[in-house]
Amino acid sequence: NSASHVSVLGHDYPRDSHTNITSAIIHKLNKRLHLQPSHPLGILRTLIESHFPKFSAFSDMSPVVTPARNFDDLSFPADHPGRALTDSYYINKEYMLRTHTSAHEVETFKKGHREWLLTADVYRRDEIDASHYPAFHQVEGARIFHDTPNSMKEIEEDSTRLSAYLASSNIVIEDIPHISATNPVQPSHDSVKAELIAKNLKLSLNSLMLHLFGGHANVNEGEPLRVRWIEAYFPFTSPSFEVEVMFHGKWLEILGCGVVLQSTLDRANVPDSIGWAFGLGLERIAMILFGIPDIRLFWSKDPRFLEQFAPGTINTFKPFSKHPPCYKDISFWLPSATFHENDFCDLVRDAAGDSVEDVKLIDSFTHPKTNRTSHCYRVNYRSMDRSLTNEEANAYHDRVISELKQNFGVEIR
Ligand code: PHE
């Protein structure tokens, strides 16, 4: 069966000449990192959702979509390179892995949602380096307004509120015209309304950038946040933009966005509406905010990665060794009631320096008759920059034992 079919998320699909999905990719599909509250991607999703409290938030859509959803619904031309087998993962001719969260625009609008966020894992065949990975995560956001005179008042009030907020903040924005000859208004749109939408889009995203990057030590500490808008092209928005943020002296691309193509809303059966959409990459932003140096770390199951993060908290990642651990145990009767675990840790640091990664108390026992307490510690010898040999670890451990005897006069068990 595995020769003729490919199993994806519990469903068997017949293979055909399009099938190019690999088992390494299939194994990523059920990870759903963005749903883990203590994972940097989950923390960031929550942070973005909290910035748009009125928006419906979705994060549970299957990555398996039809090319119609991923491309045709969004007006991609038949010969668009994104459709190629070299660029996208196909299960077969009928099904593929979404390459972007925009694949869910039509169905989400169709369900009647007018202000929404959608977070998901997306897949693209790509090069391998520290910032590219064939699986990553995006947040799609969209807002549509009733296309009536009154609703235009609603959008103007919203824009006035956002402008006031931005004017009082430490942000420098390099803007471009909302509409230009090379970034045109859609033929069916009133250019005044399209400009109101584009302006509201820019204000909404500038304030999101402030929310995400404004107060974080990893971005240009003490200086204003710098955001720049540039003209872009997407098959499903017009006008279209990209947003870049200044990070350590370089402009970093953060997201793509634009005024939603009216044909998208028509396909979703949403009448008399006009609005905007954006799509941002979570890994790129998380790497900046958490100081995570390598995109592969997001997929790490290593507790030394996962245990550094907590829900609702943006903290700077501390790199850890890639070299193997070497565990050595030591048990001894505590020398006195005032002996503190930190005394032992200082002694270990003294004896083994930075070749020790962590010390854990793994057992504590009080003798019923003598009332003496014994502790067993597990010391993990691991260097940041090289593999330690067992002999080296033994030598460190022997020093720990002899200093423990010397300094505290303890009895080793
Ligand atoms: N889907 C686009 C991408 O992945 C981003 C985008 C979303 C652009 C919504 C415009 C509107 O690059």
XYZ file of C-alpha atoms and ligand atoms in Angstrom:
425
model
C 0.000 0.000 0.000
C 2.791 2.433 0.812
C 4.042 2.124 -2.774
C 0.709 3.046 -4.318
C -0.588 5.358 -1.581
C 0.782 8.014 0.706
C -0.603 8.405 4.218
C -1.047 12.011 5.379
C -2.679 12.893 8.720
C -4.479 9.550 8.868
C -5.772 9.613 5.311
C -4.484 7.491 2.409
C -4.051 9.304 -0.901
C -3.186 7.577 -4.185
C 0.228 8.550 -5.486
C 0.550 9.979 -8.973
C 3.069 11.838 -11.106
C 2.652 14.937 -8.888
C 3.467 13.224 -5.591
C 6.584 14.826 -4.154
C 5.788 15.093 -0.430
C 8.555 13.497 1.660
C 8.255 11.550 4.889
C 10.334 14.210 6.691
C 7.628 16.741 5.801
C 4.777 14.353 6.657
C 6.248 14.035 10.148
C 6.021 17.800 10.646
C 2.293 17.974 9.894
C 1.023 16.967 13.324
C 3.450 19.086 15.367
C 1.285 22.221 15.478
C 3.948 24.262 17.211
C 1.824 27.417 17.033
C -0.707 25.802 19.384
C 1.814 25.156 22.157
C 1.370 27.973 24.702
C 5.001 27.832 25.894
C 6.584 27.583 22.456
C 7.940 30.850 20.985
C 5.575 30.449 18.008
C 2.598 29.912 20.319
C 3.621 32.863 22.503
C 3.898 35.087 19.434
C 0.540 33.922 18.030
C -1.102 34.804 21.343
C 0.616 38.190 21.385
C -0.677 39.006 17.887
C -4.175 37.791 18.728
C -4.190 40.002 21.824
C -3.453 43.018 19.621
C -6.664 42.376 17.630
C -9.107 41.528 20.423
C -12.235 41.912 18.278
C -10.992 39.602 15.524
C -12.071 35.944 15.379
C -8.961 33.782 15.676
C -8.496 30.451 13.920
C -5.525 28.146 14.286
C -6.773 24.663 13.549
C -7.077 24.348 9.778
C -5.716 21.248 8.039
C -2.578 21.910 5.976
C -3.968 19.720 3.179
C -5.695 21.900 0.584
C -6.568 21.771 -3.097
C -4.541 23.789 -5.591
C -7.842 25.579 -6.243
C -7.866 26.930 -2.669
C -4.157 27.698 -2.575
C -3.930 29.341 -6.016
C -7.079 29.683 -8.163
C -9.265 31.202 -5.423
C -6.588 33.883 -5.123
C -6.352 34.590 -8.847
C -2.900 33.082 -9.335
C -2.309 32.726 -13.093
C -2.120 29.175 -14.490
C 1.610 29.493 -15.140
C 2.587 31.018 -11.764
C 5.939 29.529 -10.596
C 4.516 28.842 -7.109
C 2.449 26.035 -8.627
C 5.536 24.167 -9.845
C 6.476 20.795 -8.387
C 9.884 22.278 -7.636
C 8.330 24.910 -5.344
C 5.369 23.240 -3.614
C 4.627 19.918 -1.927
C 1.978 17.880 -3.700
C 0.298 14.811 -2.213
C -1.031 14.112 -5.694
C -2.628 16.117 -8.506
C -5.666 16.915 -6.379
C -4.119 17.756 -3.008
C -1.172 19.752 -1.804
C 0.177 21.350 1.376
C -0.813 25.010 1.631
C 2.072 27.314 0.749
C 0.529 30.257 2.599
C -2.332 31.040 4.974
C -4.026 33.043 2.201
C -5.240 29.606 1.011
C -8.008 29.981 3.631
C -9.152 33.493 2.700
C -12.136 32.534 0.563
C -13.485 29.884 2.930
C -13.067 32.151 5.979
C -14.823 35.091 4.332
C -17.458 32.641 3.064
C -18.218 31.604 6.662
C -19.195 35.225 7.288
C -16.132 36.395 9.255
C -15.330 40.036 8.576
C -12.418 40.561 10.992
C -10.256 37.530 11.490
C -6.808 36.070 12.122
C -5.705 32.636 11.022
C -2.462 31.007 12.164
C -1.101 27.891 10.493
C 1.903 25.872 9.426
C 2.760 26.348 5.736
C 5.105 24.430 3.441
C 7.422 25.400 0.610
C 10.269 23.546 -1.040
C 13.248 25.697 -0.256
C 16.973 26.008 0.228
C 18.614 24.981 3.511
C 20.250 27.587 5.731
C 19.886 29.179 9.171
C 16.803 31.177 8.184
C 15.069 28.938 5.603
C 13.139 25.805 6.355
C 10.560 23.953 4.228
C 7.973 24.210 7.024
C 7.159 27.489 8.729
C 4.234 29.404 10.192
C 2.165 32.356 9.081
C -0.566 34.526 10.518
C -3.136 35.803 8.050
C -5.223 38.765 9.122
C -8.101 40.410 7.299
C -10.723 43.029 7.847
C -13.560 44.000 5.553
C -15.890 46.989 5.853
C -19.418 47.452 4.548
C -19.078 49.483 1.395
C -21.679 52.122 2.316
C -21.308 55.826 3.187
C -21.857 55.108 6.894
C -19.229 52.398 7.144
C -16.706 54.752 5.632
C -17.303 56.889 8.688
C -16.580 53.824 10.819
C -13.238 53.216 9.109
C -12.287 56.894 9.376
C -12.948 56.872 13.111
C -10.837 53.766 13.498
C -8.021 55.372 11.495
C -8.195 58.572 13.564
C -7.857 56.533 16.767
C -4.863 54.604 15.373
C -3.185 57.789 14.085
C -3.407 59.377 17.521
C -1.894 56.294 19.135
C 0.978 56.184 16.644
C 1.636 59.938 16.929
C 2.287 59.511 20.656
C 4.654 56.570 20.159
C 8.346 56.147 19.517
C 8.074 55.013 15.893
C 9.487 56.389 12.636
C 7.594 55.333 9.518
C 8.809 55.618 5.935
C 5.626 55.648 3.927
C 4.764 55.524 0.213
C 1.575 56.613 -1.594
C -1.439 54.396 -0.960
C -1.996 54.140 -4.711
C 0.322 54.785 -7.655
C 0.674 53.970 -11.346
C 2.752 50.903 -10.474
C 0.576 49.949 -7.474
C -2.892 50.606 -8.836
C -6.381 50.766 -7.436
C -8.605 47.912 -8.663
C -10.781 48.818 -11.674
C -13.986 48.111 -9.723
C -12.902 50.243 -6.739
C -13.600 53.862 -5.975
C -10.083 55.252 -5.469
C -11.129 57.349 -2.446
C -12.464 54.253 -0.671
C -9.467 52.151 -1.675
C -7.210 54.824 -0.177
C -9.177 54.773 3.071
C -8.718 50.990 3.197
C -4.994 51.182 2.424
C -4.552 53.889 5.052
C -6.409 51.844 7.667
C -4.291 48.809 6.734
C -1.071 50.767 7.211
C -2.181 52.243 10.538
C -3.305 48.820 11.804
C -0.022 47.175 10.871
C 2.174 50.036 12.090
C 0.500 49.699 15.460
C 0.981 45.907 15.361
C 4.703 46.457 14.666
C 4.833 48.792 17.646
C 3.059 46.217 19.792
C 5.475 43.474 18.726
C 8.790 45.310 18.475
C 8.263 48.567 20.364
C 9.383 47.547 23.785
C 11.894 44.811 23.166
C 15.550 44.897 24.019
C 16.461 42.758 21.014
C 15.418 45.548 18.621
C 17.350 48.867 18.454
C 17.374 49.509 22.190
C 16.528 53.071 23.209
C 15.984 54.220 19.624
C 12.673 54.628 17.830
C 11.249 51.656 16.004
C 11.811 52.142 12.265
C 9.221 50.753 9.865
C 9.302 51.115 6.087
C 6.575 50.486 3.523
C 7.476 49.320 0.052
C 5.488 48.560 -3.057
C 4.841 44.869 -3.648
C 2.942 42.573 -5.939
C 0.605 39.724 -4.972
C -1.907 38.107 -7.349
C -4.705 38.580 -4.760
C -4.288 42.194 -3.564
C -4.047 45.591 -5.214
C -2.526 47.897 -4.197
C 0.011 45.634 -2.417
C 2.747 46.371 0.102
C 5.564 44.861 2.081
C 6.545 46.006 5.546
C 10.132 46.040 6.698
C 11.487 46.717 10.172
C 14.995 47.964 10.987
C 16.865 45.379 13.021
C 20.572 45.730 13.919
C 21.097 48.179 11.051
C 19.378 46.064 8.393
C 15.882 46.208 6.911
C 14.099 42.921 7.535
C 11.031 41.907 5.587
C 8.205 41.154 8.004
C 4.978 40.822 6.054
C 3.011 41.201 2.843
C -0.393 42.853 2.578
C -2.801 44.820 0.466
C -6.349 45.697 -0.472
C -8.180 42.402 -1.038
C -8.938 41.681 -4.677
C -12.668 42.083 -5.208
C -12.793 38.720 -7.024
C -11.722 37.008 -3.763
C -14.721 38.519 -1.947
C -16.970 37.676 -4.892
C -15.878 34.014 -4.719
C -16.653 34.092 -1.001
C -20.128 35.495 -1.706
C -19.520 38.622 0.335
C -21.423 41.503 -1.274
C -20.914 45.243 -0.874
C -17.690 44.978 1.090
C -14.136 46.202 0.717
C -11.132 45.455 2.892
C -7.548 44.537 3.531
C -5.494 41.425 4.288
C -1.962 40.716 5.474
C 0.209 37.643 5.932
C 3.226 37.551 8.211
C 5.877 34.935 8.894
C 6.093 33.953 12.553
C 9.596 32.432 12.569
C 11.269 35.562 11.244
C 9.667 37.688 13.950
C 10.259 35.126 16.708
C 13.951 34.879 15.759
C 14.268 38.640 16.327
C 12.171 38.904 19.484
C 13.557 35.840 21.263
C 17.061 36.060 19.773
C 16.787 32.562 18.301
C 19.751 32.119 15.925
C 18.669 29.123 13.852
C 15.244 28.308 12.404
C 15.715 24.583 13.069
C 15.535 25.258 16.807
C 11.770 25.839 16.565
C 11.369 22.119 15.838
C 13.669 21.055 18.656
C 12.348 18.664 21.279
C 15.325 19.466 23.505
C 14.088 20.611 26.938
C 17.032 23.020 27.029
C 15.210 24.877 24.242
C 11.587 24.325 25.251
C 12.053 25.023 28.958
C 13.435 28.498 28.305
C 10.002 29.879 27.336
C 6.780 30.597 29.206
C 3.312 31.713 28.082
C 2.968 35.452 27.543
C 6.680 36.128 28.021
C 9.264 37.314 25.525
C 12.702 36.509 26.833
C 16.091 36.222 25.178
C 17.084 32.685 24.243
C 20.323 31.428 25.776
C 22.252 29.208 23.357
C 23.229 25.783 24.618
C 25.759 23.188 23.623
C 25.312 20.962 20.597
C 27.743 18.434 22.106
C 26.710 15.240 23.893
C 26.055 15.200 27.658
C 28.080 13.104 30.094
C 26.224 12.332 33.328
C 27.991 11.445 36.607
C 26.208 10.845 39.915
C 27.450 11.593 43.403
C 25.821 10.642 46.730
C 26.890 11.906 50.124
C 25.661 12.497 53.669
C 25.005 16.174 54.173
C 27.737 17.696 56.323
C 25.500 19.967 58.421
C 22.037 21.443 58.605
C 23.302 24.665 57.051
C 24.612 23.013 53.908
C 22.766 24.501 50.952
C 22.433 23.065 47.479
C 24.115 26.211 46.162
C 27.214 25.355 48.202
C 27.474 22.172 46.223
C 26.841 23.963 42.911
C 29.567 26.527 43.602
C 31.948 23.775 44.451
C 31.150 21.993 41.177
C 31.600 25.198 39.167
C 34.901 25.739 40.906
C 36.127 22.259 40.142
C 34.762 21.840 36.613
C 34.293 25.405 35.322
C 32.041 25.805 32.289
C 32.361 22.142 31.422
C 29.401 21.521 33.686
C 26.016 22.265 32.203
C 23.652 21.426 35.013
C 23.380 19.806 38.421
C 20.182 18.113 39.534
C 19.193 16.670 42.897
C 17.814 13.264 41.912
C 17.365 11.672 45.330
C 17.099 12.742 48.964
C 16.901 10.313 51.854
C 16.817 10.750 55.647
C 17.942 7.796 57.739
C 15.176 6.938 60.258
C 17.579 6.158 63.108
C 20.518 8.522 62.676
C 18.335 11.295 61.213
C 21.133 12.031 58.771
C 20.196 13.126 55.256
C 21.826 11.929 52.096
C 21.593 13.647 48.704
C 22.278 12.212 45.302
C 23.175 14.747 42.599
C 23.485 14.115 38.895
C 26.105 16.307 37.275
C 25.946 16.840 33.515
C 29.407 17.545 32.100
C 29.068 19.130 28.688
C 31.194 21.749 27.000
C 29.718 24.551 24.870
C 32.382 24.190 22.202
C 33.639 20.601 22.023
C 32.806 16.996 22.863
C 34.227 15.984 26.240
C 35.802 12.536 26.473
C 34.663 10.259 29.285
C 38.195 10.515 30.745
C 37.933 14.304 30.917
C 34.515 14.099 32.573
C 35.901 11.558 35.078
C 38.796 13.862 35.877
C 36.387 16.737 36.600
C 34.193 14.462 38.666
C 37.158 13.196 40.713
C 38.042 16.816 41.474
C 34.466 17.478 42.601
C 34.608 14.493 44.931
C 37.966 15.350 46.436
C 37.037 19.017 46.983
C 33.755 17.982 48.560
C 35.706 15.821 51.023
C 38.281 18.535 51.627
C 36.022 21.596 51.950
C 33.021 20.067 53.691
C 34.497 16.918 55.157
C 31.582 14.952 53.789
C 31.300 11.220 53.673
C 30.768 9.918 50.113
C 28.346 7.026 49.970
N 0.325 35.130 1.272
C 1.360 36.116 1.051
C 2.730 35.416 1.222
O 2.797 34.337 1.753
C 1.259 37.257 2.035
C 0.017 38.086 1.867
C -1.123 37.813 2.583
C 0.002 39.152 0.961
C -2.266 38.595 2.443
C -1.111 39.931 0.813
C -2.250 39.656 1.545
O 3.755 35.940 0.827
